């Protein structure tokens, strides 16, 4: 099911907050208790950024506005 613009905006906000927490070192990957330990699956910064970019493109398709990501240009070496 396709997401609405409001849902996409909320998801982008959550992902940007998660990326910021990860970069600031406030996100925990593991919590230990007396009875055991819980380990959370971690998404890399690159994975979070890729999902934000995907959501921005999806939002641009729905609104007709620019995604701000620009065209993809393929180049070899220093030439573009």
PDB file of N, CA and C in Angstrom:
ATOM      1  N   UNK A   1       0.832  -1.173   0.000  1.00  0.00           N
ATOM      2  CA  UNK A   1       0.000   0.000   0.000  1.00  0.00           C
ATOM      3  C   UNK A   1       0.880   1.240   0.000  1.00  0.00           C
ATOM      4  N   UNK A   2       0.536   2.210  -0.806  1.00  0.00           N
ATOM      5  CA  UNK A   2       1.318   3.434  -0.922  1.00  0.00           C
ATOM      6  C   UNK A   2       1.138   4.308   0.315  1.00  0.00           C
ATOM      7  N   UNK A   3       2.190   4.991   0.652  1.00  0.00           N
ATOM      8  CA  UNK A   3       2.161   5.887   1.815  1.00  0.00           C
ATOM      9  C   UNK A   3       1.648   7.263   1.380  1.00  0.00           C
ATOM     10  N   UNK A   4       1.017   7.978   2.310  1.00  0.00           N
ATOM     11  CA  UNK A   4       0.593   9.347   2.041  1.00  0.00           C
ATOM     12  C   UNK A   4       1.764  10.286   2.297  1.00  0.00           C
ATOM     13  N   UNK A   5       1.616  11.532   1.879  1.00  0.00           N
ATOM     14  CA  UNK A   5       2.676  12.525   2.087  1.00  0.00           C
ATOM     15  C   UNK A   5       2.940  12.706   3.582  1.00  0.00           C
ATOM     16  N   UNK A   6       1.890  12.711   4.391  1.00  0.00           N
ATOM     17  CA  UNK A   6       2.051  12.885   5.836  1.00  0.00           C
ATOM     18  C   UNK A   6       2.807  11.707   6.447  1.00  0.00           C
ATOM     19  N   UNK A   7       2.502  10.495   5.992  1.00  0.00           N
ATOM     20  CA  UNK A   7       3.206   9.307   6.494  1.00  0.00           C
ATOM     21  C   UNK A   7       4.673   9.322   6.086  1.00  0.00           C
ATOM     22  N   UNK A   8       4.940   9.758   4.862  1.00  0.00           N
ATOM     23  CA  UNK A   8       6.328   9.858   4.397  1.00  0.00           C
ATOM     24  C   UNK A   8       7.085  10.896   5.207  1.00  0.00           C
ATOM     25  N   UNK A   9       6.465  12.059   5.451  1.00  0.00           N
ATOM     26  CA  UNK A   9       7.109  13.100   6.256  1.00  0.00           C
ATOM     27  C   UNK A   9       7.424  12.595   7.661  1.00  0.00           C
ATOM     28  N   UNK A  10       6.490  11.856   8.259  1.00  0.00           N
ATOM     29  CA  UNK A  10       6.704  11.317   9.603  1.00  0.00           C
ATOM     30  C   UNK A  10       7.840  10.301   9.600  1.00  0.00           C
ATOM     31  N   UNK A  11       7.896   9.451   8.573  1.00  0.00           N
ATOM     32  CA  UNK A  11       8.956   8.451   8.477  1.00  0.00           C
ATOM     33  C   UNK A  11      10.317   9.109   8.287  1.00  0.00           C
ATOM     34  N   UNK A  12      10.383  10.152   7.460  1.00  0.00           N
ATOM     35  CA  UNK A  12      11.641  10.879   7.253  1.00  0.00           C
ATOM     36  C   UNK A  12      12.101  11.509   8.553  1.00  0.00           C
ATOM     37  N   UNK A  13      11.182  12.108   9.295  1.00  0.00           N
ATOM     38  CA  UNK A  13      11.524  12.724  10.580  1.00  0.00           C
ATOM     39  C   UNK A  13      12.069  11.688  11.557  1.00  0.00           C
ATOM     40  N   UNK A  14      11.429  10.523  11.629  1.00  0.00           N
ATOM     41  CA  UNK A  14      11.901   9.457  12.527  1.00  0.00           C
ATOM     42  C   UNK A  14      13.278   8.953  12.122  1.00  0.00           C
ATOM     43  N   UNK A  15      13.485   8.762  10.818  1.00  0.00           N
ATOM     44  CA  UNK A  15      14.780   8.271  10.348  1.00  0.00           C
ATOM     45  C   UNK A  15      15.893   9.286  10.583  1.00  0.00           C
ATOM     46  N   UNK A  16      15.593  10.575  10.369  1.00  0.00           N
ATOM     47  CA  UNK A  16      16.601  11.606  10.624  1.00  0.00           C
ATOM     48  C   UNK A  16      16.943  11.677  12.104  1.00  0.00           C
ATOM     49  N   UNK A  17      15.942  11.491  12.983  1.00  0.00           N
ATOM     50  CA  UNK A  17      16.202  11.469  14.422  1.00  0.00           C
ATOM     51  C   UNK A  17      17.052  10.256  14.804  1.00  0.00           C
ATOM     52  N   UNK A  18      16.765   9.100  14.194  1.00  0.00           N
ATOM     53  CA  UNK A  18      17.555   7.895  14.468  1.00  0.00           C
ATOM     54  C   UNK A  18      18.987   8.064  13.985  1.00  0.00           C
ATOM     55  N   UNK A  19      19.155   8.668  12.809  1.00  0.00           N
ATOM     56  CA  UNK A  19      20.505   8.900  12.280  1.00  0.00           C
ATOM     57  C   UNK A  19      21.275   9.852  13.186  1.00  0.00           C
ATOM     58  N   UNK A  20      20.601  10.904  13.648  1.00  0.00           N
ATOM     59  CA  UNK A  20      21.252  11.863  14.546  1.00  0.00           C
ATOM     60  C   UNK A  20      21.642  11.195  15.868  1.00  0.00           C
ATOM     61  N   UNK A  21      20.746  10.384  16.424  1.00  0.00           N
ATOM     62  CA  UNK A  21      21.049   9.677  17.680  1.00  0.00           C
ATOM     63  C   UNK A  21      22.221   8.726  17.487  1.00  0.00           C
ATOM     64  N   UNK A  22      22.272   8.089  16.345  1.00  0.00           N
ATOM     65  CA  UNK A  22      23.376   7.159  16.054  1.00  0.00           C
ATOM     66  C   UNK A  22      24.694   7.908  15.938  1.00  0.00           C
ATOM     67  N   UNK A  23      24.675   9.037  15.235  1.00  0.00           N
ATOM     68  CA  UNK A  23      25.894   9.830  15.068  1.00  0.00           C
ATOM     69  C   UNK A  23      26.350  10.458  16.377  1.00  0.00           C
ATOM     70  N   UNK A  24      25.399  10.786  17.254  1.00  0.00           N
ATOM     71  CA  UNK A  24      25.727  11.405  18.540  1.00  0.00           C
ATOM     72  C   UNK A  24      26.096  10.374  19.599  1.00  0.00           C
ATOM     73  N   UNK A  25      25.956   9.086  19.265  1.00  0.00           N
ATOM     74  CA  UNK A  25      26.312   8.030  20.207  1.00  0.00           C
ATOM     75  C   UNK A  25      25.279   7.786  21.287  1.00  0.00           C
ATOM     76  N   UNK A  26      24.044   8.211  21.074  1.00  0.00           N
ATOM     77  CA  UNK A  26      22.993   8.027  22.074  1.00  0.00           C
ATOM     78  C   UNK A  26      22.158   6.787  21.828  1.00  0.00           C
ATOM     79  N   UNK A  27      22.391   6.089  20.745  1.00  0.00           N
ATOM     80  CA  UNK A  27      21.594   4.908  20.427  1.00  0.00           C
ATOM     81  C   UNK A  27      22.303   3.665  20.955  1.00  0.00           C
ATOM     82  N   UNK A  28      21.568   2.838  21.673  1.00  0.00           N
ATOM     83  CA  UNK A  28      22.143   1.613  22.232  1.00  0.00           C
ATOM     84  C   UNK A  28      21.835   0.438  21.324  1.00  0.00           C
ATOM     85  N   UNK A  29      22.803  -0.455  21.223  1.00  0.00           N
ATOM     86  CA  UNK A  29      22.618  -1.650  20.409  1.00  0.00           C
ATOM     87  C   UNK A  29      22.373  -2.874  21.273  1.00  0.00           C
ATOM     88  N   UNK A  30      22.697  -2.765  22.569  1.00  0.00           N
ATOM     89  CA  UNK A  30      22.574  -3.926  23.435  1.00  0.00           C
ATOM     90  C   UNK A  30      22.236  -3.466  24.854  1.00  0.00           C
ATOM     91  N   UNK A  31      21.329  -4.175  25.488  1.00  0.00           N
ATOM     92  CA  UNK A  31      20.940  -3.876  26.858  1.00  0.00           C
ATOM     93  C   UNK A  31      21.087  -5.162  27.661  1.00  0.00           C
ATOM     94  N   UNK A  32      21.742  -5.071  28.819  1.00  0.00           N
ATOM     95  CA  UNK A  32      21.950  -6.262  29.648  1.00  0.00           C
ATOM     96  C   UNK A  32      21.137  -6.161  30.930  1.00  0.00           C
ATOM     97  N   UNK A  33      20.595  -7.298  31.340  1.00  0.00           N
ATOM     98  CA  UNK A  33      19.861  -7.430  32.588  1.00  0.00           C
ATOM     99  C   UNK A  33      20.491  -8.570  33.378  1.00  0.00           C
ATOM    100  N   UNK A  34      20.052  -8.751  34.600  1.00  0.00           N
ATOM    101  CA  UNK A  34      20.558  -9.875  35.390  1.00  0.00           C
ATOM    102  C   UNK A  34      20.153 -11.204  34.767  1.00  0.00           C
ATOM    103  N   UNK A  35      18.967 -11.252  34.189  1.00  0.00           N
ATOM    104  CA  UNK A  35      18.463 -12.505  33.631  1.00  0.00           C
ATOM    105  C   UNK A  35      18.908 -12.750  32.188  1.00  0.00           C
ATOM    106  N   UNK A  36      19.523 -11.787  31.562  1.00  0.00           N
ATOM    107  CA  UNK A  36      19.955 -11.995  30.185  1.00  0.00           C
ATOM    108  C   UNK A  36      20.304 -10.698  29.499  1.00  0.00           C
ATOM    109  N   UNK A  37      20.310 -10.746  28.199  1.00  0.00           N
ATOM    110  CA  UNK A  37      20.727  -9.602  27.412  1.00  0.00           C
ATOM    111  C   UNK A  37      19.878  -9.534  26.151  1.00  0.00           C
ATOM    112  N   UNK A  38      19.610  -8.314  25.685  1.00  0.00           N
ATOM    113  CA  UNK A  38      18.845  -8.097  24.468  1.00  0.00           C
ATOM    114  C   UNK A  38      19.722  -7.319  23.500  1.00  0.00           C
ATOM    115  N   UNK A  39      19.825  -7.817  22.276  1.00  0.00           N
ATOM    116  CA  UNK A  39      20.613  -7.131  21.253  1.00  0.00           C
ATOM    117  C   UNK A  39      19.668  -6.691  20.138  1.00  0.00           C
ATOM    118  N   UNK A  40      19.745  -5.428  19.768  1.00  0.00           N
ATOM    119  CA  UNK A  40      18.891  -4.865  18.736  1.00  0.00           C
ATOM    120  C   UNK A  40      19.607  -4.892  17.392  1.00  0.00           C
ATOM    121  N   UNK A  41      18.842  -5.102  16.332  1.00  0.00           N
ATOM    122  CA  UNK A  41      19.414  -5.051  14.988  1.00  0.00           C
ATOM    123  C   UNK A  41      19.750  -3.600  14.665  1.00  0.00           C
ATOM    124  N   UNK A  42      20.933  -3.393  14.146  1.00  0.00           N
ATOM    125  CA  UNK A  42      21.374  -2.041  13.833  1.00  0.00           C
ATOM    126  C   UNK A  42      21.342  -1.804  12.333  1.00  0.00           C
ATOM    127  N   UNK A  43      20.845  -0.643  11.963  1.00  0.00           N
ATOM    128  CA  UNK A  43      20.937  -0.210  10.572  1.00  0.00           C
ATOM    129  C   UNK A  43      22.130   0.730  10.479  1.00  0.00           C
ATOM    130  N   UNK A  44      22.881   0.601   9.412  1.00  0.00           N
ATOM    131  CA  UNK A  44      24.047   1.471   9.251  1.00  0.00           C
ATOM    132  C   UNK A  44      23.590   2.874   8.855  1.00  0.00           C
ATOM    133  N   UNK A  45      24.485   3.829   9.001  1.00  0.00           N
ATOM    134  CA  UNK A  45      24.190   5.212   8.596  1.00  0.00           C
ATOM    135  C   UNK A  45      23.867   5.243   7.106  1.00  0.00           C
ATOM    136  N   UNK A  46      24.598   4.459   6.317  1.00  0.00           N
ATOM    137  CA  UNK A  46      24.355   4.420   4.871  1.00  0.00           C
ATOM    138  C   UNK A  46      22.963   3.874   4.562  1.00  0.00           C
ATOM    139  N   UNK A  47      22.526   2.847   5.291  1.00  0.00           N
ATOM    140  CA  UNK A  47      21.188   2.288   5.079  1.00  0.00           C
ATOM    141  C   UNK A  47      20.107   3.295   5.460  1.00  0.00           C
ATOM    142  N   UNK A  48      20.318   3.996   6.559  1.00  0.00           N
ATOM    143  CA  UNK A  48      19.346   5.012   6.984  1.00  0.00           C
ATOM    144  C   UNK A  48      19.275   6.130   5.957  1.00  0.00           C
ATOM    145  N   UNK A  49      20.438   6.591   5.479  1.00  0.00           N
ATOM    146  CA  UNK A  49      20.478   7.666   4.487  1.00  0.00           C
ATOM    147  C   UNK A  49      19.831   7.238   3.176  1.00  0.00           C
ATOM    148  N   UNK A  50      20.047   5.992   2.773  1.00  0.00           N
ATOM    149  CA  UNK A  50      19.436   5.490   1.541  1.00  0.00           C
ATOM    150  C   UNK A  50      17.916   5.449   1.663  1.00  0.00           C
ATOM    151  N   UNK A  51      17.414   5.059   2.814  1.00  0.00           N
ATOM    152  CA  UNK A  51      15.960   5.017   3.012  1.00  0.00           C
ATOM    153  C   UNK A  51      15.383   6.430   3.032  1.00  0.00           C
ATOM    154  N   UNK A  52      16.090   7.382   3.628  1.00  0.00           N
ATOM    155  CA  UNK A  52      15.635   8.782   3.609  1.00  0.00           C
ATOM    156  C   UNK A  52      15.572   9.278   2.169  1.00  0.00           C
ATOM    157  N   UNK A  53      16.596   8.981   1.371  1.00  0.00           N
ATOM    158  CA  UNK A  53      16.609   9.400  -0.040  1.00  0.00           C
ATOM    159  C   UNK A  53      15.454   8.767  -0.803  1.00  0.00           C
ATOM    160  N   UNK A  54      15.198   7.472  -0.563  1.00  0.00           N
ATOM    161  CA  UNK A  54      14.094   6.793  -1.238  1.00  0.00           C
ATOM    162  C   UNK A  54      12.757   7.434  -0.891  1.00  0.00           C
ATOM    163  N   UNK A  55      12.577   7.761   0.392  1.00  0.00           N
ATOM    164  CA  UNK A  55      11.328   8.396   0.823  1.00  0.00           C
ATOM    165  C   UNK A  55      11.179   9.793   0.237  1.00  0.00           C
ATOM    166  N   UNK A  56      12.280  10.526   0.111  1.00  0.00           N
ATOM    167  CA  UNK A  56      12.207  11.864  -0.493  1.00  0.00           C
ATOM    168  C   UNK A  56      11.813  11.789  -1.959  1.00  0.00           C
ATOM    169  N   UNK A  57      12.312  10.782  -2.676  1.00  0.00           N
ATOM    170  CA  UNK A  57      11.918  10.595  -4.073  1.00  0.00           C
ATOM    171  C   UNK A  57      10.443  10.212  -4.156  1.00  0.00           C
ATOM    172  N   UNK A  58       9.993   9.326  -3.280  1.00  0.00           N
ATOM    173  CA  UNK A  58       8.585   8.928  -3.250  1.00  0.00           C
ATOM    174  C   UNK A  58       7.688  10.129  -2.950  1.00  0.00           C
ATOM    175  N   UNK A  59       8.134  10.981  -2.018  1.00  0.00           N
ATOM    176  CA  UNK A  59       7.371  12.188  -1.675  1.00  0.00           C
ATOM    177  C   UNK A  59       7.307  13.134  -2.865  1.00  0.00           C
ATOM    178  N   UNK A  60       8.421  13.273  -3.590  1.00  0.00           N
ATOM    179  CA  UNK A  60       8.457  14.146  -4.761  1.00  0.00           C
ATOM    180  C   UNK A  60       7.496  13.654  -5.843  1.00  0.00           C
ATOM    181  N   UNK A  61       7.378  12.338  -5.993  1.00  0.00           N
ATOM    182  CA  UNK A  61       6.437  11.782  -6.967  1.00  0.00           C
ATOM    183  C   UNK A  61       4.998  12.142  -6.608  1.00  0.00           C
ATOM    184  N   UNK A  62       4.688  12.119  -5.308  1.00  0.00           N
ATOM    185  CA  UNK A  62       3.315  12.409  -4.868  1.00  0.00           C
ATOM    186  C   UNK A  62       2.968  13.887  -4.954  1.00  0.00           C
ATOM    187  N   UNK A  63       3.945  14.751  -4.648  1.00  0.00           N
ATOM    188  CA  UNK A  63       3.663  16.181  -4.585  1.00  0.00           C
ATOM    189  C   UNK A  63       3.990  16.924  -5.872  1.00  0.00           C
ATOM    190  N   UNK A  64       4.842  16.349  -6.718  1.00  0.00           N
ATOM    191  CA  UNK A  64       5.254  17.034  -7.937  1.00  0.00           C
ATOM    192  C   UNK A  64       6.381  18.018  -7.700  1.00  0.00           C
ATOM    193  N   UNK A  65       6.866  18.102  -6.471  1.00  0.00           N
ATOM    194  CA  UNK A  65       7.974  18.998  -6.141  1.00  0.00           C
ATOM    195  C   UNK A  65       9.301  18.275  -6.371  1.00  0.00           C
ATOM    196  N   UNK A  66      10.362  19.042  -6.386  1.00  0.00           N
ATOM    197  CA  UNK A  66      11.692  18.470  -6.542  1.00  0.00           C
ATOM    198  C   UNK A  66      12.077  17.701  -5.285  1.00  0.00           C
ATOM    199  N   UNK A  67      12.787  16.591  -5.458  1.00  0.00           N
ATOM    200  CA  UNK A  67      13.241  15.808  -4.304  1.00  0.00           C
ATOM    201  C   UNK A  67      14.487  16.417  -3.686  1.00  0.00           C
ATOM    202  N   UNK A  68      15.167  17.293  -4.437  1.00  0.00           N
ATOM    203  CA  UNK A  68      16.380  17.912  -3.926  1.00  0.00           C
ATOM    204  C   UNK A  68      17.601  17.022  -4.028  1.00  0.00           C
ATOM    205  N   UNK A  69      17.442  15.865  -4.657  1.00  0.00           N
ATOM    206  CA  UNK A  69      18.561  14.933  -4.758  1.00  0.00           C
ATOM    207  C   UNK A  69      19.316  15.073  -6.069  1.00  0.00           C
ATOM    208  N   UNK A  70      18.720  15.686  -7.073  1.00  0.00           N
ATOM    209  CA  UNK A  70      19.394  15.919  -8.341  1.00  0.00           C
ATOM    210  C   UNK A  70      19.471  14.683  -9.206  1.00  0.00           C
ATOM    211  N   UNK A  71      19.886  14.888 -10.463  1.00  0.00           N
ATOM    212  CA  UNK A  71      19.997  13.751 -11.372  1.00  0.00           C
ATOM    213  C   UNK A  71      21.228  12.908 -11.060  1.00  0.00           C
ATOM    214  N   UNK A  72      21.193  11.678 -11.500  1.00  0.00           N
ATOM    215  CA  UNK A  72      22.340  10.788 -11.333  1.00  0.00           C
ATOM    216  C   UNK A  72      23.172  10.883 -12.606  1.00  0.00           C
ATOM    217  N   UNK A  73      24.438  11.215 -12.461  1.00  0.00           N
ATOM    218  CA  UNK A  73      25.335  11.316 -13.607  1.00  0.00           C
ATOM    219  C   UNK A  73      26.415  10.265 -13.472  1.00  0.00           C
ATOM    220  N   UNK A  74      26.588   9.511 -14.522  1.00  0.00           N
ATOM    221  CA  UNK A  74      27.597   8.467 -14.516  1.00  0.00           C
ATOM    222  C   UNK A  74      28.860   9.036 -15.133  1.00  0.00           C
ATOM    223  N   UNK A  75      29.981   8.823 -14.466  1.00  0.00           N
ATOM    224  CA  UNK A  75      31.253   9.302 -14.986  1.00  0.00           C
ATOM    225  C   UNK A  75      32.352   8.314 -14.700  1.00  0.00           C
ATOM    226  N   UNK A  76      33.436   8.478 -15.409  1.00  0.00           N
ATOM    227  CA  UNK A  76      34.581   7.601 -15.220  1.00  0.00           C
ATOM    228  C   UNK A  76      35.772   8.475 -14.843  1.00  0.00           C
ATOM    229  N   UNK A  77      36.411   8.162 -13.727  1.00  0.00           N
ATOM    230  CA  UNK A  77      37.556   8.945 -13.289  1.00  0.00           C
ATOM    231  C   UNK A  77      37.141  10.332 -12.867  1.00  0.00           C
ATOM    232  N   UNK A  78      37.902  11.337 -13.306  1.00  0.00           N
ATOM    233  CA  UNK A  78      37.620  12.723 -12.931  1.00  0.00           C
ATOM    234  C   UNK A  78      36.615  13.383 -13.847  1.00  0.00           C
ATOM    235  N   UNK A  79      36.244  12.734 -14.951  1.00  0.00           N
ATOM    236  CA  UNK A  79      35.304  13.326 -15.892  1.00  0.00           C
ATOM    237  C   UNK A  79      33.875  13.095 -15.444  1.00  0.00           C
ATOM    238  N   UNK A  80      33.052  14.090 -15.623  1.00  0.00           N
ATOM    239  CA  UNK A  80      31.606  13.941 -15.369  1.00  0.00           C
ATOM    240  C   UNK A  80      30.835  14.374 -16.569  1.00  0.00           C
TER     241      UNK A  80
END
